[in-house]
Short mmCIF file of C-alpha atoms (C1' of nucleotides) in Angstrom, two decimals:
data_model
loop_
_atom_site.label_atom_id
_atom_site.label_comp_id
_atom_site.label_asym_id
_atom_site.label_seq_id
_atom_site.Cartn_x
_atom_site.Cartn_y
_atom_site.Cartn_z
CA MET A 72 -3.66 -12.50 28.59
CA GLY A 73 -7.24 -13.33 28.59
CA ARG A 74 -9.41 -15.86 30.21
CA ARG A 75 -7.10 -18.48 28.91
CA LYS A 76 -3.55 -18.86 27.72
CA ILE A 77 -3.23 -19.34 23.98
CA GLU A 78 -0.56 -20.89 21.85
CA ILE A 79 1.24 -18.52 19.54
CA THR A 80 0.24 -20.26 16.37
CA GLU A 81 -2.04 -19.15 13.61
CA VAL A 82 -5.62 -18.75 14.69
CA LYS A 83 -7.75 -21.06 12.59
CA ASP A 84 -11.19 -19.56 12.92
CA SER A 85 -11.17 -16.60 10.58
CA ASN A 86 -13.65 -14.74 12.71
CA THR A 87 -11.61 -15.13 15.85
CA LYS A 88 -8.56 -14.27 13.85
CA GLN A 89 -10.03 -10.96 12.82
CA VAL A 90 -11.05 -10.14 16.36
CA THR A 91 -7.63 -11.02 17.62
CA PHE A 92 -6.05 -8.92 14.93
CA SER A 93 -8.09 -5.87 15.81
CA LYS A 94 -7.39 -6.12 19.50
CA ARG A 95 -3.74 -6.78 19.13
CA ARG A 96 -3.16 -4.19 16.47
CA THR A 97 -4.74 -1.65 18.75
CA GLY A 98 -2.53 -2.78 21.56
CA LEU A 99 0.54 -2.74 19.36
CA PHE A 100 -0.10 0.82 18.21
CA LYS A 101 -0.77 1.93 21.73
CA LYS A 102 2.53 0.50 22.85
CA ALA A 103 4.28 2.15 19.94
CA ASN A 104 2.73 5.46 20.84
CA GLU A 105 3.87 5.14 24.43
CA LEU A 106 7.35 4.21 23.32
CA SER A 107 7.63 7.28 21.14
CA ILE A 108 6.43 9.54 23.92
CA LEU A 109 8.31 8.01 26.81
CA CYS A 110 11.59 7.75 24.98
CA GLY A 111 11.33 10.43 22.35
CA ALA A 112 11.85 7.67 19.85
CA GLU A 113 10.84 7.73 16.23
CA VAL A 114 8.57 4.85 15.34
CA ALA A 115 6.89 3.59 12.22
CA ILE A 116 4.63 0.58 11.90
CA VAL A 117 2.88 -0.78 8.87
CA VAL A 118 0.53 -3.72 9.14
CA PHE A 119 -1.59 -5.63 6.69
CA SER A 120 -4.53 -7.37 8.26
CA PRO A 121 -5.49 -10.92 7.41
CA GLY A 122 -7.94 -9.28 5.01
CA ASN A 123 -5.00 -7.46 3.55
CA ASN A 124 -6.10 -4.05 4.71
CA PRO A 125 -3.30 -1.63 5.51
CA TYR A 126 -2.90 0.08 8.86
CA SER A 127 -0.11 2.28 10.00
CA PHE A 128 1.25 4.23 12.87
CA GLY A 129 4.10 6.65 12.82
CA HIS A 130 5.86 9.25 14.83
CA PRO A 131 6.61 11.69 13.51
CA SER A 132 5.28 9.82 10.47
CA VAL A 133 5.69 6.54 8.69
CA ASP A 134 7.30 8.23 5.75
CA VAL A 135 9.86 10.18 7.68
CA VAL A 136 10.97 7.24 9.75
CA VAL A 137 10.99 4.74 6.93
CA ASP A 138 12.77 7.09 4.63
CA LYS A 139 15.41 7.72 7.25
CA PHE A 140 15.77 4.00 7.76
CA LEU A 141 16.09 3.07 4.13
CA LYS A 142 18.48 5.88 3.40
CA GLN A 143 21.06 4.60 5.82
CA GLU A 144 20.69 0.92 5.09
CA PRO A 145 22.86 0.87 1.97
CA LYS A 146 25.51 2.90 3.73
CA SER A 147 25.89 0.72 6.76
CA ASN A 148 27.83 -2.44 6.30
CA VAL A 149 26.77 -3.42 9.74
CA VAL A 150 25.72 -6.98 10.19
CA GLN A 151 22.14 -5.94 10.18
CA GLY A 152 20.74 -8.85 12.11
CA THR A 153 17.41 -7.17 12.21
CA SER A 154 15.95 -7.61 15.60
CA ASN A 155 12.97 -9.62 16.57
CA GLU A 156 14.95 -10.79 19.49
CA ALA A 157 11.53 -10.58 20.94
CA GLY A 158 10.63 -13.84 19.39
CA ASP A 159 11.56 -16.46 21.89
CA ILE A 160 13.33 -19.63 21.03
CA ASP A 161 10.16 -21.57 21.47
CA ARG A 162 8.31 -19.42 19.07
CA LEU A 163 11.10 -19.56 16.55
CA ASN A 164 11.40 -23.30 16.70
CA GLN A 165 7.71 -23.59 16.44
CA GLN A 166 7.83 -21.58 13.29
CA LEU A 167 10.60 -23.67 11.86
CA SER A 168 8.57 -26.80 12.31
CA ASN A 169 6.07 -25.55 9.83
CA VAL A 170 8.49 -24.31 7.26
CA GLU A 171 7.41 -26.67 4.54
CA ASP A 172 3.79 -25.73 4.80
CA GLN A 173 4.69 -22.12 4.91
CA ILE A 174 6.69 -22.32 1.76
CA ARG A 175 3.64 -23.50 -0.10
CA GLU A 176 1.57 -20.81 1.48
CA GLU A 177 4.04 -18.21 0.37
CA GLN A 178 4.10 -19.54 -3.15
CA LYS A 179 0.37 -19.31 -3.29
CA LYS A 180 0.58 -15.82 -1.94
CA ALA A 181 3.11 -14.89 -4.55
CA ALA A 182 0.75 -16.11 -7.23
CA GLU A 183 -2.01 -13.92 -5.94
CA LEU A 184 0.23 -10.97 -5.41
CA ASN A 185 -0.80 -9.07 -8.48
CA GLU A 186 -4.46 -9.14 -7.71
CA ARG A 187 -4.03 -8.17 -4.14
CA MET A 188 -1.77 -5.39 -5.27
CA LYS A 189 -4.84 -3.47 -6.24
CA GLN A 190 -6.07 -3.42 -2.72
CA LYS A 191 -8.31 -0.72 -1.54
CA GLY A 192 -6.67 2.17 0.20
CA VAL A 193 -6.04 2.40 3.86
CA THR A 194 -9.16 1.68 5.76
CA GLN A 195 -8.92 3.95 8.66
CA THR A 196 -11.70 5.24 10.74
CA PHE A 197 -12.28 7.09 13.89
CA GLN A 198 -15.56 6.09 15.32
CA ASN A 199 -14.75 7.82 18.51
CA LYS A 200 -15.87 11.39 18.10
CA GLU A 201 -13.71 12.91 20.79
CA LEU A 202 -10.74 11.17 19.35
CA GLN A 203 -11.56 12.62 15.99
CA GLY A 204 -11.39 16.07 17.47
CA SER A 205 -8.06 15.51 19.06
CA TYR A 206 -6.85 13.91 15.92
CA LEU A 207 -7.61 16.95 13.84
CA GLU A 208 -5.66 19.16 16.19
CA ILE A 209 -2.71 16.87 16.20
CA GLN A 210 -2.97 16.58 12.49
CA LYS A 211 -2.27 20.25 12.19
CA MET A 212 0.82 19.85 14.29
CA LYS A 213 1.81 16.96 12.16
CA ASP A 214 1.65 19.02 9.00
CA TYR A 215 3.79 21.60 10.66
CA PHE A 216 6.44 19.11 11.56
CA ASP A 217 6.37 17.66 8.11
CA ALA A 218 7.05 21.04 6.64
CA ILE A 219 10.16 21.17 8.77
CA GLU A 220 11.63 17.76 8.36
CA VAL A 221 10.27 16.29 5.20
CA SER A 222 11.90 17.11 1.95
CA ASP A 223 12.40 14.77 -0.94
CA TYR A 224 11.42 11.14 -1.03
CA MET A 225 13.22 8.81 -3.27
CA LEU A 226 13.66 5.69 -1.30
CA LEU A 227 16.30 3.29 -2.30
CA LEU A 228 16.41 -0.41 -2.34
CA ALA A 229 17.52 -1.86 0.93
CA LYS A 230 18.15 -5.41 1.85
CA GLU A 231 17.03 -6.39 5.24
CA PRO A 232 16.72 -9.75 6.91
CA LEU A 233 13.99 -10.59 9.25
CA VAL A 234 12.27 -13.10 11.35
CA GLY A 235 8.79 -14.29 11.76
CA ILE A 236 7.41 -16.60 9.18
CA THR A 237 3.74 -17.03 9.01
CA LYS A 238 1.03 -18.61 7.04
CA GLN A 239 -1.62 -16.61 5.38
CA VAL A 240 -5.03 -18.10 5.24
CA ALA A 241 -8.38 -16.51 5.46
CA THR A 242 -9.58 -13.05 6.06
CA LYS A 243 -12.88 -11.54 6.93
CA LYS A 244 -13.90 -8.62 9.04
CA ARG A 245 -12.27 -5.80 10.91
CA ARG A 246 -12.89 -2.77 13.03
CA ARG A 247 -12.75 -1.71 16.56
CA ASN A 248 -11.20 1.61 17.23
CA MET B 270 3.03 -2.41 34.57
CA GLY B 271 5.79 -2.18 36.99
CA ARG B 272 6.09 -1.50 40.62
CA ARG B 273 4.43 1.78 40.03
CA LYS B 274 2.19 3.47 37.54
CA ILE B 275 3.96 5.95 35.31
CA GLU B 276 2.71 8.90 33.36
CA ILE B 277 3.03 8.61 29.64
CA THR B 278 5.29 11.59 29.23
CA GLU B 279 8.90 11.79 28.26
CA VAL B 280 11.23 10.14 30.71
CA LYS B 281 13.67 12.74 31.93
CA ASP B 282 16.54 10.68 33.22
CA SER B 283 18.42 9.63 30.13
CA ASN B 284 19.58 6.45 31.74
CA THR B 285 16.13 5.40 32.73
CA LYS B 286 14.95 6.44 29.32
CA GLN B 287 17.37 4.07 27.67
CA VAL B 288 16.38 1.21 29.91
CA THR B 289 12.74 1.89 29.25
CA PHE B 290 13.39 2.02 25.55
CA SER B 291 15.15 -1.32 25.51
CA LYS B 292 12.47 -3.07 27.47
CA ARG B 293 9.60 -1.59 25.57
CA ARG B 294 11.16 -2.06 22.18
CA THR B 295 11.65 -5.71 23.01
CA GLY B 296 8.07 -5.93 24.13
CA LEU B 297 6.82 -4.14 21.05
CA PHE B 298 8.67 -6.46 18.70
CA LYS B 299 7.46 -9.46 20.59
CA LYS B 300 3.89 -8.29 20.22
CA ALA B 301 4.44 -7.64 16.56
CA ASN B 302 5.82 -11.11 16.10
CA GLU B 303 2.84 -12.64 17.84
CA LEU B 304 0.46 -10.59 15.73
CA SER B 305 2.08 -11.76 12.53
CA ILE B 306 1.93 -15.39 13.61
CA LEU B 307 -1.51 -15.41 15.17
CA CYS B 308 -3.18 -13.53 12.35
CA GLY B 309 -0.95 -14.24 9.41
CA ALA B 310 -0.50 -10.51 9.14
CA GLU B 311 2.35 -8.70 7.49
CA VAL B 312 4.11 -6.35 9.84
CA ALA B 313 6.97 -3.90 9.59
CA ILE B 314 8.37 -1.77 12.38
CA VAL B 315 11.20 0.69 12.30
CA VAL B 316 12.36 2.42 15.44
CA PHE B 317 15.05 4.92 16.22
CA SER B 318 16.19 4.85 19.81
CA PRO B 319 16.75 8.00 21.85
CA GLY B 320 20.38 7.59 20.86
CA ASN B 321 19.16 7.52 17.29
CA ASN B 322 20.10 3.93 16.68
CA PRO B 323 17.89 2.05 14.24
CA TYR B 324 16.03 -1.14 15.07
CA SER B 325 13.59 -2.99 12.94
CA PHE B 326 11.27 -5.91 12.81
CA GLY B 327 9.48 -7.24 9.81
CA HIS B 328 7.43 -10.11 8.58
CA PRO B 329 8.06 -11.15 5.97
CA SER B 330 10.45 -8.20 5.94
CA VAL B 331 10.48 -4.49 6.48
CA ASP B 332 11.18 -3.87 2.83
CA VAL B 333 8.43 -6.01 1.46
CA VAL B 334 5.79 -4.61 3.76
CA VAL B 335 6.86 -1.01 3.46
CA ASP B 336 7.17 -1.25 -0.28
CA LYS B 337 3.71 -2.69 -0.51
CA PHE B 338 2.39 0.06 1.69
CA LEU B 339 4.00 2.92 -0.16
CA LYS B 340 3.05 1.58 -3.53
CA GLN B 341 -0.63 1.76 -2.80
CA GLU B 342 -0.63 5.04 -0.94
CA PRO B 343 -0.54 7.28 -4.01
CA LYS B 344 -3.30 5.29 -5.65
CA SER B 345 -5.77 5.42 -2.85
CA ASN B 346 -7.62 8.62 -2.43
CA VAL B 347 -8.99 7.19 0.72
CA VAL B 348 -9.12 9.50 3.65
CA GLN B 349 -6.05 7.90 4.99
CA GLY B 350 -6.61 8.71 8.59
CA THR B 351 -3.65 6.63 9.50
CA SER B 352 -4.45 4.71 12.56
CA ASN B 353 -3.06 5.15 16.00
CA GLU B 354 -6.57 4.81 17.20
CA ALA B 355 -4.64 3.12 19.91
CA GLY B 356 -3.81 6.47 21.38
CA ASP B 357 -6.60 7.14 23.77
CA ILE B 358 -8.24 10.47 24.14
CA ASP B 359 -6.41 11.04 27.35
CA ARG B 360 -3.11 10.46 25.77
CA LEU B 361 -3.94 12.63 22.82
CA ASN B 362 -5.13 15.49 24.93
CA GLN B 363 -2.09 15.17 27.08
CA GLN B 364 0.01 15.52 24.02
CA LEU B 365 -1.90 18.49 22.83
CA SER B 366 -1.31 20.29 26.08
CA ASN B 367 2.36 20.30 25.38
CA VAL B 368 2.17 21.29 21.79
CA GLU B 369 3.93 24.59 22.20
CA ASP B 370 6.91 23.05 23.91
CA GLN B 371 6.99 20.34 21.37
CA ILE B 372 7.14 22.75 18.52
CA ARG B 373 10.30 24.22 19.89
CA GLU B 374 11.71 20.79 20.46
CA GLU B 375 10.96 19.83 16.90
CA GLN B 376 12.58 22.93 15.58
CA LYS B 377 15.67 22.10 17.51
CA LYS B 378 15.55 18.61 16.14
CA ALA B 379 15.25 19.92 12.63
CA ALA B 380 18.37 21.94 13.18
CA GLU B 381 20.30 18.91 14.28
CA LEU B 382 18.88 16.71 11.59
CA ASN B 383 21.86 16.83 9.30
CA GLU B 384 24.30 15.66 11.87
CA ARG B 385 22.16 12.88 13.11
CA MET B 386 21.60 11.81 9.55
CA LYS B 387 25.03 10.28 9.57
CA GLN B 388 24.08 7.80 12.22
CA LYS B 389 25.83 4.55 12.53
CA GLY B 390 24.20 1.53 10.96
CA VAL B 391 21.79 -0.78 12.59
CA THR B 392 23.12 -2.07 15.81
CA GLN B 393 21.65 -5.48 16.06
CA THR B 394 22.89 -8.37 18.09
CA PHE B 395 21.83 -11.74 19.24
CA GLN B 396 23.38 -12.52 22.55
CA ASN B 397 21.21 -15.54 22.94
CA LYS B 398 23.06 -18.37 21.27
CA GLU B 399 20.10 -20.64 20.74
CA LEU B 400 18.17 -17.80 19.24
CA GLN B 401 21.04 -17.21 16.87
CA GLY B 402 20.74 -20.76 15.66
CA SER B 403 17.06 -20.51 15.01
CA TYR B 404 17.60 -17.18 13.43
CA LEU B 405 19.95 -18.55 10.87
CA GLU B 406 17.47 -21.20 9.83
CA ILE B 407 14.68 -18.76 9.52
CA GLN B 408 16.99 -16.45 7.69
CA LYS B 409 17.31 -19.01 4.96
CA MET B 410 13.57 -19.18 4.65
CA LYS B 411 13.48 -15.47 4.57
CA ASP B 412 15.83 -15.31 1.63
CA TYR B 413 13.69 -17.82 -0.15
CA PHE B 414 10.58 -15.76 0.31
CA ASP B 415 12.38 -12.67 -0.81
CA ALA B 416 13.33 -14.35 -4.04
CA ILE B 417 9.67 -14.97 -4.66
CA GLU B 418 8.09 -11.74 -3.76
CA VAL B 419 10.72 -9.09 -4.00
CA SER B 420 11.52 -7.58 -7.30
CA ASP B 421 12.35 -3.95 -7.90
CA TYR B 422 12.42 -1.33 -5.26
CA MET B 423 11.87 2.23 -6.21
CA LEU B 424 9.63 3.56 -3.56
CA LEU B 425 7.62 6.60 -4.25
CA LEU B 426 6.79 9.55 -2.20
CA ALA B 427 3.74 9.04 -0.09
CA LYS B 428 1.95 11.41 2.12
CA GLU B 429 0.75 10.03 5.34
CA PRO B 430 -0.63 11.71 8.40
CA LEU B 431 0.07 10.50 11.81
CA VAL B 432 -0.34 10.96 15.45
CA GLY B 433 1.91 10.94 18.37
CA ILE B 434 3.84 14.05 19.01
CA THR B 435 6.79 13.83 21.22
CA LYS B 436 9.58 15.81 22.58
CA GLN B 437 13.11 14.87 21.89
CA VAL B 438 15.66 15.75 24.42
CA ALA B 439 18.69 13.85 25.40
CA THR B 440 20.18 10.63 24.25
CA LYS B 441 22.94 8.55 25.64
CA LYS B 442 23.50 4.87 25.70
CA ARG B 443 21.81 1.89 24.21
CA ARG B 444 21.96 -1.80 23.77
CA ARG B 445 20.28 -4.79 25.11
CA ASN B 446 19.47 -7.44 22.67
"C1'" DT C 124 -19.76 -6.16 13.24
"C1'" DC C 125 -19.21 -3.56 17.78
"C1'" DC C 126 -18.55 -2.70 22.30
"C1'" DC C 127 -18.36 -4.14 27.29
"C1'" DC C 128 -16.79 -7.07 31.02
"C1'" DT C 129 -13.52 -9.54 33.69
"C1'" DA C 130 -10.66 -13.43 34.86
"C1'" DT C 131 -6.01 -14.27 33.65
"C1'" DG C 132 -1.79 -14.03 31.41
"C1'" DT C 133 1.79 -10.55 30.30
"C1'" DA C 134 4.70 -6.65 30.22
"C1'" DT C 135 7.47 -3.88 32.79
"C1'" DA C 136 9.07 0.00 36.68
"C1'" DA C 137 11.83 -0.43 40.45
"C1'" DT C 138 15.13 -2.52 42.83
"C1'" DT C 139 18.81 -5.43 43.62
"C1'" DA C 140 22.88 -8.12 42.04
"C1'" DT D 260 25.91 -1.51 30.94
"C1'" DT D 261 23.58 -6.30 31.42
"C1'" DA D 262 20.83 -9.37 34.04
"C1'" DA D 263 17.53 -11.19 37.60
"C1'" DT D 264 13.63 -10.43 40.71
"C1'" DT D 265 9.14 -9.07 41.94
"C1'" DA D 266 5.35 -6.38 42.60
"C1'" DT D 267 1.89 -4.12 39.88
"C1'" DA D 268 -0.22 -2.15 36.03
"C1'" DC D 269 -1.91 -3.61 31.61
"C1'" DA D 270 -3.43 -6.27 27.72
"C1'" DT D 271 -6.53 -9.37 26.09
"C1'" DA D 272 -9.27 -14.25 25.24
"C1'" DG D 273 -13.64 -15.66 25.77
"C1'" DG D 274 -18.33 -14.42 26.28
"C1'" DG D 275 -22.64 -11.62 26.27
"C1'" DG D 276 -25.86 -8.38 24.05
#
DNA sequence: TCCCCTATGTATAATTA
DNA sequence: TTAATTATACATAGGGG
């Protein structure tokens, strides 16, 4: 979508990767926001950057949506072929071709899991002053809604398939609205 | 992005709303998939359609990512300004202008919460045969990864702000990959 | 790290089948 | 309800400061 078409494969340069992450995460959240508004849909997104920093978006909130989702999972015996139909065949096959490598990557990741577990909290910022203002207002509304819908949280284990295997390599910077 | 520019405000016609939801959810998941591949990022998305049907996308899985997210929340005293920086000022202000109406809508929603709570399970399908094939392969990998990283799930309550207020009105059909 | 710019590639609103 | 088609509106890769 830029000056040049790019292959959907892991970005090697960690700097470029971070830039790409920031831009695309922003775009993803924007799309999610539009979806929730246009369709009155409830949406929750949680993302961990290549640097393992958490980011999230939710309407009415990540907790409410996730809780609702996990609560029904156990109940439904539905096939549960968890989406991702978005991923095209090409992309999927491409991913499959690297399965071996990815397995090793995942094993390494698993080994480092404990350390990473102590990650710093959510790194969220609002450089944009005007946005900060609006955010505060909306935050009030958010609290109000929470008071209405949120009650007890005791999420249960839920099994859920998925698609989209990736490698995890470097990390580095971040930022950008 | 279509024949005409549209305002980011709830779509009134329930039919159009459903169509829009399907298209945009597909697009959102596709973007999420690309983000996870390009940046080696972990992503989890949960969405409830206007008809209140659940859809999800996750890499390596919704559970793993969400669990990881919720686990750290309580620990971090970080400001936790949960993203959505994606929402531009315009969009935010637009939302604010309808706050009053939205409050009423939310109250109505709260009243109907119980009934909706008994929603049917995840309605996921894979019409595309080739995709189904690839999916199965990747599914195997997925199970493998789960065995490595997943352990016990007992998610804890987590407070998390948010942005993106919406109105909820009708519902109706669904479907489409 | 952070924007800004802009040429291009994508996503998608309407419309038609 | 599910697809195609096709304008257009958007998103964003590469580059610059």
